[in-house]
Short mmCIF file of C-alpha atoms and ligand atoms in Angstrom, two decimals:
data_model
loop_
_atom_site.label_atom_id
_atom_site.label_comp_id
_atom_site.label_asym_id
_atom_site.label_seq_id
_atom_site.Cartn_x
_atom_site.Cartn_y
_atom_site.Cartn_z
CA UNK A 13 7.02 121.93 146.26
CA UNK A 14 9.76 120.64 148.24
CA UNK A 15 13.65 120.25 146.66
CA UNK A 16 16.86 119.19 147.30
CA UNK A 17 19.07 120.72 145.17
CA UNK A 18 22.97 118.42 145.21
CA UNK A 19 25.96 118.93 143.60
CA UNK A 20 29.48 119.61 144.52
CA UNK A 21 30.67 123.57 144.93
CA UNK A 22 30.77 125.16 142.14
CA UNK A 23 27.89 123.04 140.09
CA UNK A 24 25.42 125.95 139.58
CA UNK A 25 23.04 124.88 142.71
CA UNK A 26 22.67 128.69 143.64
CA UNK A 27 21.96 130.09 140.04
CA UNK A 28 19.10 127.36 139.58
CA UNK A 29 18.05 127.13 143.24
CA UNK A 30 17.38 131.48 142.15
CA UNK A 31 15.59 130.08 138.93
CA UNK A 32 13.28 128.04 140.48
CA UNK A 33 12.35 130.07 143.72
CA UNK A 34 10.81 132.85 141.14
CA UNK A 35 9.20 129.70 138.79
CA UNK A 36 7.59 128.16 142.00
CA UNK A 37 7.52 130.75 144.38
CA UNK A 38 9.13 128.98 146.99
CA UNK A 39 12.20 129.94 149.33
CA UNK A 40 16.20 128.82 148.90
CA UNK A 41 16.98 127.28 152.48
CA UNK A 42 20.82 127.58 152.57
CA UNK A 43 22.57 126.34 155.25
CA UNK A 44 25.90 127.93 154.22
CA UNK A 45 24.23 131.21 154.38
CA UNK A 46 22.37 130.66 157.14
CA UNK A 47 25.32 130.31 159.00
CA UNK A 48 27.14 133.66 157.81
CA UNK A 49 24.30 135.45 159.03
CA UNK A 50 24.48 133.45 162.12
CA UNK A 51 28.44 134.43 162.24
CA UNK A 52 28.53 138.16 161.38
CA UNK A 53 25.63 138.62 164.01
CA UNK A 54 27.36 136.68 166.38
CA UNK A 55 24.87 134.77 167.86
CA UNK A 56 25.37 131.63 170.01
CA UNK A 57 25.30 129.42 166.54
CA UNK A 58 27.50 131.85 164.96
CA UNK A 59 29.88 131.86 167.51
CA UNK A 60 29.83 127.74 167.42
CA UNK A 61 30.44 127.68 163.74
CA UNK A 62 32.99 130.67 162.85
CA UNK A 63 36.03 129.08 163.37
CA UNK A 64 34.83 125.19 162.00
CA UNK A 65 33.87 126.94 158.96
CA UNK A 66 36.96 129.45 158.45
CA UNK A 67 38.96 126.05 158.27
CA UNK A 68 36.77 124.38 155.66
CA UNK A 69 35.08 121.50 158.10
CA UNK A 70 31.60 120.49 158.75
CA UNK A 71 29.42 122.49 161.48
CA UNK A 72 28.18 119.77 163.90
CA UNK A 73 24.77 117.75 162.59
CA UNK A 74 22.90 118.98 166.05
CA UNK A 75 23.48 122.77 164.76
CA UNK A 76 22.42 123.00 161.04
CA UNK A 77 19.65 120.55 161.89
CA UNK A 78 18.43 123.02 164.73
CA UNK A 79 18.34 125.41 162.42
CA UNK A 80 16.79 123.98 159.51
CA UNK A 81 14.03 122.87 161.37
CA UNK A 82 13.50 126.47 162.73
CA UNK A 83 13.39 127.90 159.47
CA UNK A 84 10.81 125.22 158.46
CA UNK A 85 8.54 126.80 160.20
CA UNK A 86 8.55 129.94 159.42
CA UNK A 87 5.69 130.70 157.29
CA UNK A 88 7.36 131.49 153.78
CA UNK A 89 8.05 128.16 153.79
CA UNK A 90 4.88 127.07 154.05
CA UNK A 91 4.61 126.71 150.44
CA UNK A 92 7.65 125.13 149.56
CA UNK A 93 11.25 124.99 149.73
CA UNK A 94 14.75 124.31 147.98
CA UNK A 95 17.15 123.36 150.55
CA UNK A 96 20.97 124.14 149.13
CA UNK A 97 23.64 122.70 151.41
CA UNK A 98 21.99 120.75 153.27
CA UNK A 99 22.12 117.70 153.90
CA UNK A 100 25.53 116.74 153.61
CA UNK A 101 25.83 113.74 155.26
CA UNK A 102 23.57 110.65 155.31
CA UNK A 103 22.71 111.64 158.99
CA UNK A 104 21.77 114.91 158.42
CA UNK A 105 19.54 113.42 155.70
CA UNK A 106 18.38 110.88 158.23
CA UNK A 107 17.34 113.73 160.62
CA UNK A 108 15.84 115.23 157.73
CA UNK A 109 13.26 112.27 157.43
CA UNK A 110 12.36 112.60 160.80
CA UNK A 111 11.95 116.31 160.90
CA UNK A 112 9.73 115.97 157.56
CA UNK A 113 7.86 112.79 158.92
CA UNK A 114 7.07 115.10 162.54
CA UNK A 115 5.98 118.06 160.52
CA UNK A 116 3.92 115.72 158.13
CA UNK A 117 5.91 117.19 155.22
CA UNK A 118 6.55 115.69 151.80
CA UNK A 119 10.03 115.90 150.02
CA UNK A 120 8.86 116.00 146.62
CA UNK A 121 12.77 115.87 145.07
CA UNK A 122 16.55 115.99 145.19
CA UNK A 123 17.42 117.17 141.85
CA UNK A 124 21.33 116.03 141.74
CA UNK A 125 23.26 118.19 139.14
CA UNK A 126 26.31 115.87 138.08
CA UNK A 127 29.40 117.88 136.82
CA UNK A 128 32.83 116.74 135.85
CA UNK A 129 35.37 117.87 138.60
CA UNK A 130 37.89 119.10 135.76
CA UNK A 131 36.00 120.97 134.12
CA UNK A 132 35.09 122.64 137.77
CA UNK A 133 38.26 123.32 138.09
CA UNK A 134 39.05 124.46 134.85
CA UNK A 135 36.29 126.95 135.74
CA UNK A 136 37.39 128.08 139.45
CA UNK A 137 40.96 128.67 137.79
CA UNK A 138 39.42 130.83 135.01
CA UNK A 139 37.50 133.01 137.02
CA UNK A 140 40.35 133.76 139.45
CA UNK A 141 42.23 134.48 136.69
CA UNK A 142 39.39 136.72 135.58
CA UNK A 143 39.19 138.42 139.29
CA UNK A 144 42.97 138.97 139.03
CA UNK A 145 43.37 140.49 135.21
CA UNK A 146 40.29 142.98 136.63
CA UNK A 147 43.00 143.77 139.52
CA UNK A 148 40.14 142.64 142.14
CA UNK A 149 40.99 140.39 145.20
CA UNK A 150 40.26 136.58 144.56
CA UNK A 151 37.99 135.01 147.47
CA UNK A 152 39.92 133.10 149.91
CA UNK A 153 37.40 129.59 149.05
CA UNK A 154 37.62 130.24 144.74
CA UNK A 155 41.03 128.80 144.27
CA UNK A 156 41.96 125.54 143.13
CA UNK A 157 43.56 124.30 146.36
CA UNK A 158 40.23 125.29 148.40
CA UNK A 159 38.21 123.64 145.77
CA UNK A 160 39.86 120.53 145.57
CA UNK A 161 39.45 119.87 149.65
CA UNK A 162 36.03 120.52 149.75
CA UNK A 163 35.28 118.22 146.23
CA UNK A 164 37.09 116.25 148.28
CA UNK A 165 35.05 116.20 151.30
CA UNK A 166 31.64 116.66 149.14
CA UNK A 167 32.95 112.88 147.59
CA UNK A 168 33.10 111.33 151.00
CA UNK A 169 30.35 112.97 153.00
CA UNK A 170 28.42 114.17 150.30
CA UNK A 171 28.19 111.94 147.44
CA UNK A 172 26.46 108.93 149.51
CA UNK A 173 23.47 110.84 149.64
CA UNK A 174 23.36 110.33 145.53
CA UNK A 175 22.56 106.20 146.59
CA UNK A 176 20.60 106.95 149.69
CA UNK A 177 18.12 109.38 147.70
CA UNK A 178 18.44 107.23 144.85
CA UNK A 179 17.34 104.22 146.77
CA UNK A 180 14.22 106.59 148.09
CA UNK A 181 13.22 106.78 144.62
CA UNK A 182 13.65 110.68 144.73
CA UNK A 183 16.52 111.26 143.32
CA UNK A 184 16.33 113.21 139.56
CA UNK A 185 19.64 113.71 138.01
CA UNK A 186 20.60 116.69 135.33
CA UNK A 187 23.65 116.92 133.25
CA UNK A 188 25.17 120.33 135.34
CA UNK A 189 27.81 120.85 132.18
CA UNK A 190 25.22 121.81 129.83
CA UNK A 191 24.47 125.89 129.73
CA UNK A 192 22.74 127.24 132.12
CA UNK A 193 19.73 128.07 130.10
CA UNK A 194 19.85 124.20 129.72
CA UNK A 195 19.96 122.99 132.85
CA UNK A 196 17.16 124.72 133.95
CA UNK A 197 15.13 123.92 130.86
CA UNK A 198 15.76 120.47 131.78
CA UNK A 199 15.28 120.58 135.84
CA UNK A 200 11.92 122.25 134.35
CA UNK A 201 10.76 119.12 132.04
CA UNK A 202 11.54 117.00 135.20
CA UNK A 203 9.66 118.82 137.83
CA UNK A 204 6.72 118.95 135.09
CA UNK A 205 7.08 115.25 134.50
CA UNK A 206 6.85 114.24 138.36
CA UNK A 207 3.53 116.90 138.41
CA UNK A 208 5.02 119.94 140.05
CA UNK A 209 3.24 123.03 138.47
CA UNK A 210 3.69 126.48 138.69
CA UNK A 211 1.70 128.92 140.83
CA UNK A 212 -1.58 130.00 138.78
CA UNK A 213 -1.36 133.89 138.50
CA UNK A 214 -4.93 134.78 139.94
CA UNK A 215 -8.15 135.11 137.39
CA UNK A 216 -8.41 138.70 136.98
CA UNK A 217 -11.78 139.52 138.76
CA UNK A 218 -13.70 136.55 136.95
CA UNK A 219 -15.70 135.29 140.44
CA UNK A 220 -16.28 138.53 142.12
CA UNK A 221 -17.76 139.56 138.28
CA UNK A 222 -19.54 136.66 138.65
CA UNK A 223 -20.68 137.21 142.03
CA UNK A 224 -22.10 140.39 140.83
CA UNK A 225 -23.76 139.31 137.96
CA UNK A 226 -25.52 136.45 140.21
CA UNK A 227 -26.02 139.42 142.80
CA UNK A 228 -27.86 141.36 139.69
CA UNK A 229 -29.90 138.41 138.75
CA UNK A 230 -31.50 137.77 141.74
CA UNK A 231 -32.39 141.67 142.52
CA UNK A 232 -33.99 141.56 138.76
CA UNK A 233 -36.09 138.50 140.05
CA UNK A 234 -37.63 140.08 142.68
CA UNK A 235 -38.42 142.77 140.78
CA UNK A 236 -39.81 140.69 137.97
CA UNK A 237 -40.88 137.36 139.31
CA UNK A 238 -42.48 136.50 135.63
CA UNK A 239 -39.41 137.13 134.00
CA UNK A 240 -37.24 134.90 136.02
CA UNK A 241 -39.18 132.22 135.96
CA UNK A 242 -39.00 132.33 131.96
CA UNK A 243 -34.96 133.17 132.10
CA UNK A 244 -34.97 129.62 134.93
CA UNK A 245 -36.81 127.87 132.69
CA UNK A 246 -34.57 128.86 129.35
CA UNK A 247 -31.37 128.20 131.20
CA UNK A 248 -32.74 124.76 132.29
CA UNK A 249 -33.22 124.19 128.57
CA UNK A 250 -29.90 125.11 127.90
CA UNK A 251 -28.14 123.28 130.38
CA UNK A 252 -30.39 120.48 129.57
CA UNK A 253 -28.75 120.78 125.85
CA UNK A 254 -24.97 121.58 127.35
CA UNK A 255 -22.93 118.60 127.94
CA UNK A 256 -22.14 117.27 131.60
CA UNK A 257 -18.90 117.55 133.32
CA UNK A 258 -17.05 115.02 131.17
CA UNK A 259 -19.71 114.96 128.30
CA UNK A 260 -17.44 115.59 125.71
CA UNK A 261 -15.04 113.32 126.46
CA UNK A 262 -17.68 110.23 126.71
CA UNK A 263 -19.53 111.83 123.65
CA UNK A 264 -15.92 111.57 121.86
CA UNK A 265 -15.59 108.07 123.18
CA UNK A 266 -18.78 106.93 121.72
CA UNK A 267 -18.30 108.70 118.33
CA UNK A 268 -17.74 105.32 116.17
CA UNK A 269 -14.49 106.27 114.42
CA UNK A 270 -15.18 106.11 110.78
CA UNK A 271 -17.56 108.28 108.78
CA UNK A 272 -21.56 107.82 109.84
CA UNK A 273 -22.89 107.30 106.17
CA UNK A 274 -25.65 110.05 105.50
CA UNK A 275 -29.16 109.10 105.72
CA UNK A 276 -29.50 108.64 101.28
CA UNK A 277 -26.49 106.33 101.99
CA UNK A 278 -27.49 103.95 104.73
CA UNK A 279 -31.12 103.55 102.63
CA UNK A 280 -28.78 102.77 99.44
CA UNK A 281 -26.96 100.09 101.52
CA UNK A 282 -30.61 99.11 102.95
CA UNK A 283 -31.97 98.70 99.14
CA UNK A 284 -28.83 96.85 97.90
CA UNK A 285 -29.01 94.28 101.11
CA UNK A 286 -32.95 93.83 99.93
CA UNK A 287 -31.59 93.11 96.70
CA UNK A 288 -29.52 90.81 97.48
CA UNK A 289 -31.75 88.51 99.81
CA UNK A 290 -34.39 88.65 96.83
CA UNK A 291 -31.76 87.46 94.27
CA UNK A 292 -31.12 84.51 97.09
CA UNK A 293 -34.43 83.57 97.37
CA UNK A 294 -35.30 83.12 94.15
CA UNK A 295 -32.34 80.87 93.13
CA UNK A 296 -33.41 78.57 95.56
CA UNK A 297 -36.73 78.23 94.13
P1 AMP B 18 28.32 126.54 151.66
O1 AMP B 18 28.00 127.98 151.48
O2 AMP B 18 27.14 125.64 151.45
O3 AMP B 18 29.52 126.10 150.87
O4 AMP B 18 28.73 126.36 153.20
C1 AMP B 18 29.77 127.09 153.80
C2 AMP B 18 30.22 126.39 155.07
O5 AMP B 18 29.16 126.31 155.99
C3 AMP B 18 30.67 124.96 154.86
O6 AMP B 18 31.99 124.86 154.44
C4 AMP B 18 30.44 124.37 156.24
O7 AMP B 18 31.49 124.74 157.12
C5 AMP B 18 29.20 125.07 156.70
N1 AMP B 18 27.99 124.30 156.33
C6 AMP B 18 27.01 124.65 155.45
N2 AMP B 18 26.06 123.73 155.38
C7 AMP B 18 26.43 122.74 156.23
C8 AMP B 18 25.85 121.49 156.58
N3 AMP B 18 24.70 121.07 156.03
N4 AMP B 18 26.49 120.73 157.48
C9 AMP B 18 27.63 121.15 158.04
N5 AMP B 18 28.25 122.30 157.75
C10 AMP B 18 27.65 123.11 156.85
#
């Protein structure tokens, strides 16, 4: 499965995007974290992208793109993907297209979380003032003042992406103020309703027990030729008897819905009908 998870800071993208790598066992591709790696190891990228991000602004298209489609492929993401920061702009989501279309890749969903900015920052000023009564350090980016310049920026460069997704026909919108338990209850019921499933845990042992068996079965028939031609000829029989793929739902679709009188029945409705047409006859004579 392949997601977009969208929302502005502080919606809950990270918690869910954690929720529904372990559902799906897919990876989180963010780009925000991506580049802090990129940063403290002070690679080429990093080096690019320290000071643009210290300031709040946008890390040229060219860079996160590069390194998106790196990570693509890399082969945990072979089976899916959440991206979370990225895109943030409708060119980066343009790129994305072409990236997807070159790597014959399907995005399955953006799953937008819509959450009213008040109550966001109702919620960034609570927890500083958490941080603070604790007597820990509040993060430079979880004030009020940070977060309204980059809700700011998300509503500009961001929020497009809602109508160019939309217009896609892939966008799948969740209320983001409901609990948390709730929104991923609900990002669940969507993903189920477009067809995404979960990863099947394997069948304990069932082939190679049945592999063994079958292994068994034909070592007992050259031992006994006699006998396996009788056990053949039983199973036949049985299998004969046993419905075919997709018996029982024609056998269902033939069953006449009301009640097949008994046998005593259907003669009583016979005699009455014989009755009836002797009755007939005679009144015409
Ligand atoms: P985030 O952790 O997603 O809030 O990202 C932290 C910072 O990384 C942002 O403020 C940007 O400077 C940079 N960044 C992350 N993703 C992107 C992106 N898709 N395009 C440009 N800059 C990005």
């Amino acid at each position: 499965m392949r997601l977009i998870l969208l929302g502005p800071p502080g919606s809950g993208k990270g918690t869910q995007a954690q929720r529904l790598i372990h559902r799906y066992g897919i990876v989180q591709l963010s780009t925000g974290e991506m580049l802090r790696a990129a940063v403290a190891a002070q690679t080429p990228v990093g080096l690019k992208a320290k000071d643009i991000m210290a300031s709040g602004g946008l890390v040229p298209d060219d860079v996160v793109i590069g390194i998106i489609s790196d990570r693509l492929d890399q082969p945990d993401a072979a089976n899916g993907f959440i991206l979370d920061g990225f895109p943030r702009t409708v060119p980066q989501a343009e790129a994305l297209d072409a990236l997807l279309k070159k790597k014959r890749l399907k995005l399955d969903a953006v799953i937008e979380l819509r959450v009213n900015e008040s109550a966001l920052l109702e919620r960034v000023e609570r927890r500083a003032a958490e941080t603070r009564a604790r007597g820990e350090e509040v993060r430079v980016d979880d004030t009020a003042e940070v977060l309204i310049k980059r809700l700011a920026s998300y509503r500009a460069m961001t929020e497009p992406l809602i109508h160019y997704y939309s217009e896609r026909r892939k966008l799948l919108t969740v209320d983001g103020m409901m609990t948390i338990e709730h929104v991923t209850h609900e990002i669940g019921r969507i993903l189920a309703a477009i067809g995404a499933s979960e990863p099947q845990t394997p069948k304990k042992a069932a082939r190679p027990a049945a592999r063994a068996a079958s292994r068994k079965a034909s070592k007992a028939a050259k031992k006994a030729p006699g006998a396996a031609r009788k056990a053949k000829k039983a199973a036949s029989k049985a299998s004969s008897k046993a419905p075919k793929k997709g018996g029982a739902r024609k056998a269902a679709k033939k069953a006449p819905r009301k009640a097949v009188p008994s046998s005593r029945k259907w003669s009583a409705v016979r005699g009455k009908k014989a009755a009836k047409k002797a009755a007939k006859k005679a009144k015409k004579r």
